């Protein structure tokens, strides 16, 4: 009986030492998720939200885009209240701006007539003649 008790004590001690040894070892490197590919950020756009026959049309914004009634405008409007060369939207590399080009009826951003380049923020509404664009960044 003593012999059996001594054997059980040794087995118990071996299991305890083994458990301590496993816990004290450096943990295995946890798997690291592969870096996610960043989605290419979509270019900002102007979306026609009112007034033009092209309601819902989307225009991707390059570095600079001209808007007016002239056929050679990047965005040509069929709007008698728009000037031939009415406004331009341009980027300085970090932000987009809209500038009135001396139009007869003016360019409005969120209901305010602008007289100098105005920085655009997502959701801003640009009114040129009867056409209203929404800036989406």
PDB file of C-alpha atoms in Angstrom:
ATOM      1  CA  UNK A   1       0.000   0.000   0.000  1.00  0.00           C
ATOM      2  CA  UNK A   2       2.854   2.365   0.832  1.00  0.00           C
ATOM      3  CA  UNK A   3       4.463   1.550  -2.455  1.00  0.00           C
ATOM      4  CA  UNK A   4       1.284   2.390  -4.373  1.00  0.00           C
ATOM      5  CA  UNK A   5       0.911   5.648  -2.495  1.00  0.00           C
ATOM      6  CA  UNK A   6       4.513   6.589  -3.268  1.00  0.00           C
ATOM      7  CA  UNK A   7       4.022   5.769  -6.980  1.00  0.00           C
ATOM      8  CA  UNK A   8       0.880   7.935  -7.147  1.00  0.00           C
ATOM      9  CA  UNK A   9       2.755  10.788  -5.458  1.00  0.00           C
ATOM     10  CA  UNK A  10       5.541  10.562  -8.065  1.00  0.00           C
ATOM     11  CA  UNK A  11       3.016  10.526 -10.943  1.00  0.00           C
ATOM     12  CA  UNK A  12       1.268  13.557  -9.412  1.00  0.00           C
ATOM     13  CA  UNK A  13       4.580  15.451  -9.068  1.00  0.00           C
ATOM     14  CA  UNK A  14       5.573  14.611 -12.641  1.00  0.00           C
ATOM     15  CA  UNK A  15       2.217  15.941 -13.944  1.00  0.00           C
ATOM     16  CA  UNK A  16       2.575  19.156 -11.906  1.00  0.00           C
ATOM     17  CA  UNK A  17       6.140  19.775 -13.133  1.00  0.00           C
ATOM     18  CA  UNK A  18       5.045  19.071 -16.698  1.00  0.00           C
ATOM     19  CA  UNK A  19       2.135  21.554 -16.450  1.00  0.00           C
ATOM     20  CA  UNK A  20       4.421  24.244 -15.003  1.00  0.00           C
ATOM     21  CA  UNK A  21       6.966  23.641 -17.762  1.00  0.00           C
ATOM     22  CA  UNK A  22       4.305  24.025 -20.495  1.00  0.00           C
ATOM     23  CA  UNK A  23       2.961  27.249 -18.994  1.00  0.00           C
ATOM     24  CA  UNK A  24       6.405  28.793 -18.601  1.00  0.00           C
ATOM     25  CA  UNK A  25       7.442  28.245 -22.224  1.00  0.00           C
ATOM     26  CA  UNK A  26       7.043  31.194 -24.582  1.00  0.00           C
ATOM     27  CA  UNK A  27       3.698  31.030 -26.296  1.00  0.00           C
ATOM     28  CA  UNK A  28       3.731  30.134 -29.944  1.00  0.00           C
ATOM     29  CA  UNK A  29       3.453  33.091 -32.243  1.00  0.00           C
ATOM     30  CA  UNK A  30      -0.178  33.789 -32.805  1.00  0.00           C
ATOM     31  CA  UNK A  31      -1.172  33.798 -36.433  1.00  0.00           C
ATOM     32  CA  UNK A  32      -1.186  37.294 -37.841  1.00  0.00           C
ATOM     33  CA  UNK A  33      -3.853  38.152 -40.325  1.00  0.00           C
ATOM     34  CA  UNK A  34      -2.573  39.184 -43.703  1.00  0.00           C
ATOM     35  CA  UNK A  35      -2.882  42.931 -44.180  1.00  0.00           C
ATOM     36  CA  UNK A  36      -6.067  43.870 -45.933  1.00  0.00           C
ATOM     37  CA  UNK A  37      -5.802  45.431 -49.285  1.00  0.00           C
ATOM     38  CA  UNK A  38      -7.034  48.951 -49.004  1.00  0.00           C
ATOM     39  CA  UNK A  39      -9.867  49.664 -51.300  1.00  0.00           C
ATOM     40  CA  UNK A  40      -8.899  52.190 -53.839  1.00  0.00           C
ATOM     41  CA  UNK A  41     -10.649  55.304 -52.753  1.00  0.00           C
ATOM     42  CA  UNK A  42     -13.240  56.299 -55.289  1.00  0.00           C
ATOM     43  CA  UNK A  43     -12.751  59.662 -56.907  1.00  0.00           C
ATOM     44  CA  UNK A  44     -15.131  62.359 -55.751  1.00  0.00           C
ATOM     45  CA  UNK A  45     -18.134  62.963 -57.962  1.00  0.00           C
ATOM     46  CA  UNK A  46     -20.795  65.470 -58.794  1.00  0.00           C
ATOM     47  CA  UNK A  47     -24.296  64.009 -58.942  1.00  0.00           C
ATOM     48  CA  UNK A  48     -27.178  65.874 -60.592  1.00  0.00           C
ATOM     49  CA  UNK A  49     -29.924  66.008 -57.946  1.00  0.00           C
ATOM     50  CA  UNK A  50     -32.292  68.615 -59.416  1.00  0.00           C
ATOM     51  CA  UNK A  51     -33.138  70.719 -62.428  1.00  0.00           C
ATOM     52  CA  UNK A  52     -31.356  69.021 -65.310  1.00  0.00           C
ATOM     53  CA  UNK A  53     -32.688  66.446 -67.743  1.00  0.00           C
ATOM     54  CA  UNK A  54     -29.803  64.217 -66.653  1.00  0.00           C
ATOM     55  CA  UNK A  55     -31.184  63.791 -63.129  1.00  0.00           C
ATOM     56  CA  UNK A  56     -29.058  61.214 -61.311  1.00  0.00           C
ATOM     57  CA  UNK A  57     -26.089  61.566 -63.685  1.00  0.00           C
ATOM     58  CA  UNK A  58     -22.722  61.086 -61.974  1.00  0.00           C
ATOM     59  CA  UNK A  59     -19.550  62.856 -63.044  1.00  0.00           C
ATOM     60  CA  UNK A  60     -16.206  61.580 -61.731  1.00  0.00           C
ATOM     61  CA  UNK A  61     -14.020  64.544 -60.854  1.00  0.00           C
ATOM     62  CA  UNK A  62     -10.573  64.803 -62.416  1.00  0.00           C
ATOM     63  CA  UNK A  63      -8.151  67.491 -61.244  1.00  0.00           C
ATOM     64  CA  UNK A  64     -10.259  70.155 -62.974  1.00  0.00           C
ATOM     65  CA  UNK A  65     -13.638  70.142 -64.685  1.00  0.00           C
ATOM     66  CA  UNK A  66     -15.488  72.985 -66.441  1.00  0.00           C
ATOM     67  CA  UNK A  67     -19.250  73.354 -66.246  1.00  0.00           C
ATOM     68  CA  UNK A  68     -21.372  75.499 -68.533  1.00  0.00           C
ATOM     69  CA  UNK A  69     -23.685  75.723 -71.500  1.00  0.00           C
ATOM     70  CA  UNK A  70     -20.890  75.640 -74.089  1.00  0.00           C
ATOM     71  CA  UNK A  71     -20.597  72.402 -76.023  1.00  0.00           C
ATOM     72  CA  UNK A  72     -16.904  72.137 -75.184  1.00  0.00           C
ATOM     73  CA  UNK A  73     -17.571  72.235 -71.417  1.00  0.00           C
ATOM     74  CA  UNK A  74     -16.645  69.045 -69.570  1.00  0.00           C
ATOM     75  CA  UNK A  75     -20.184  69.063 -68.170  1.00  0.00           C
ATOM     76  CA  UNK A  76     -22.397  70.725 -70.775  1.00  0.00           C
ATOM     77  CA  UNK A  77     -25.723  71.889 -69.362  1.00  0.00           C
ATOM     78  CA  UNK A  78     -28.889  72.356 -71.373  1.00  0.00           C
ATOM     79  CA  UNK A  79     -29.915  75.208 -69.085  1.00  0.00           C
ATOM     80  CA  UNK A  80     -30.630  78.750 -70.292  1.00  0.00           C
ATOM     81  CA  UNK A  81     -29.824  80.112 -66.815  1.00  0.00           C
ATOM     82  CA  UNK A  82     -26.264  78.777 -67.027  1.00  0.00           C
ATOM     83  CA  UNK A  83     -23.532  80.794 -68.727  1.00  0.00           C
ATOM     84  CA  UNK A  84     -21.409  79.386 -71.554  1.00  0.00           C
ATOM     85  CA  UNK A  85     -18.473  78.991 -69.152  1.00  0.00           C
ATOM     86  CA  UNK A  86     -20.177  79.127 -65.804  1.00  0.00           C
ATOM     87  CA  UNK A  87     -17.961  77.484 -63.168  1.00  0.00           C
ATOM     88  CA  UNK A  88     -15.109  75.098 -62.624  1.00  0.00           C
ATOM     89  CA  UNK A  89     -14.441  72.489 -59.963  1.00  0.00           C
ATOM     90  CA  UNK A  90     -10.780  71.828 -59.247  1.00  0.00           C
ATOM     91  CA  UNK A  91      -8.488  70.081 -56.794  1.00  0.00           C
ATOM     92  CA  UNK A  92      -5.438  71.428 -55.016  1.00  0.00           C
ATOM     93  CA  UNK A  93      -4.324  67.878 -54.256  1.00  0.00           C
ATOM     94  CA  UNK A  94      -6.119  67.492 -50.932  1.00  0.00           C
ATOM     95  CA  UNK A  95      -9.468  69.254 -51.355  1.00  0.00           C
ATOM     96  CA  UNK A  96     -11.876  70.187 -54.122  1.00  0.00           C
ATOM     97  CA  UNK A  97     -13.078  73.727 -54.784  1.00  0.00           C
ATOM     98  CA  UNK A  98     -15.748  75.315 -56.944  1.00  0.00           C
ATOM     99  CA  UNK A  99     -15.152  78.703 -58.557  1.00  0.00           C
ATOM    100  CA  UNK A 100     -17.586  80.908 -60.454  1.00  0.00           C
ATOM    101  CA  UNK A 101     -16.127  82.057 -63.786  1.00  0.00           C
ATOM    102  CA  UNK A 102     -17.893  85.418 -63.902  1.00  0.00           C
ATOM    103  CA  UNK A 103     -21.283  83.956 -64.788  1.00  0.00           C
ATOM    104  CA  UNK A 104     -24.351  86.152 -65.211  1.00  0.00           C
ATOM    105  CA  UNK A 105     -26.554  84.349 -62.682  1.00  0.00           C
ATOM    106  CA  UNK A 106     -23.860  83.254 -60.230  1.00  0.00           C
ATOM    107  CA  UNK A 107     -22.886  79.966 -58.659  1.00  0.00           C
ATOM    108  CA  UNK A 108     -24.372  78.929 -55.328  1.00  0.00           C
ATOM    109  CA  UNK A 109     -23.040  76.519 -52.724  1.00  0.00           C
ATOM    110  CA  UNK A 110     -25.623  75.400 -50.172  1.00  0.00           C
ATOM    111  CA  UNK A 111     -27.819  78.366 -51.109  1.00  0.00           C
ATOM    112  CA  UNK A 112     -25.086  81.018 -50.824  1.00  0.00           C
ATOM    113  CA  UNK A 113     -23.750  82.880 -53.831  1.00  0.00           C
ATOM    114  CA  UNK A 114     -19.977  82.523 -54.081  1.00  0.00           C
ATOM    115  CA  UNK A 115     -17.575  85.176 -55.318  1.00  0.00           C
ATOM    116  CA  UNK A 116     -14.303  83.325 -54.710  1.00  0.00           C
ATOM    117  CA  UNK A 117     -13.208  79.656 -54.804  1.00  0.00           C
ATOM    118  CA  UNK A 118     -15.156  77.735 -52.186  1.00  0.00           C
ATOM    119  CA  UNK A 119     -13.903  74.484 -50.631  1.00  0.00           C
ATOM    120  CA  UNK A 120     -16.330  71.609 -51.085  1.00  0.00           C
ATOM    121  CA  UNK A 121     -17.319  69.110 -48.422  1.00  0.00           C
ATOM    122  CA  UNK A 122     -19.244  65.875 -48.887  1.00  0.00           C
ATOM    123  CA  UNK A 123     -22.934  66.634 -49.316  1.00  0.00           C
ATOM    124  CA  UNK A 124     -22.486  70.247 -50.456  1.00  0.00           C
ATOM    125  CA  UNK A 125     -24.972  71.340 -53.093  1.00  0.00           C
ATOM    126  CA  UNK A 126     -23.788  73.419 -56.036  1.00  0.00           C
ATOM    127  CA  UNK A 127     -26.438  75.311 -57.995  1.00  0.00           C
ATOM    128  CA  UNK A 128     -25.587  76.412 -61.528  1.00  0.00           C
ATOM    129  CA  UNK A 129     -28.556  77.912 -63.328  1.00  0.00           C
ATOM    130  CA  UNK A 130     -31.455  75.591 -62.543  1.00  0.00           C
ATOM    131  CA  UNK A 131     -29.187  72.573 -62.175  1.00  0.00           C
ATOM    132  CA  UNK A 132     -28.204  71.357 -58.713  1.00  0.00           C
ATOM    133  CA  UNK A 133     -25.231  69.048 -58.156  1.00  0.00           C
ATOM    134  CA  UNK A 134     -24.320  67.261 -54.959  1.00  0.00           C
ATOM    135  CA  UNK A 135     -20.625  66.850 -54.184  1.00  0.00           C
ATOM    136  CA  UNK A 136     -19.837  63.318 -53.044  1.00  0.00           C
ATOM    137  CA  UNK A 137     -16.377  62.552 -51.711  1.00  0.00           C
TER     138      UNK A 137
END
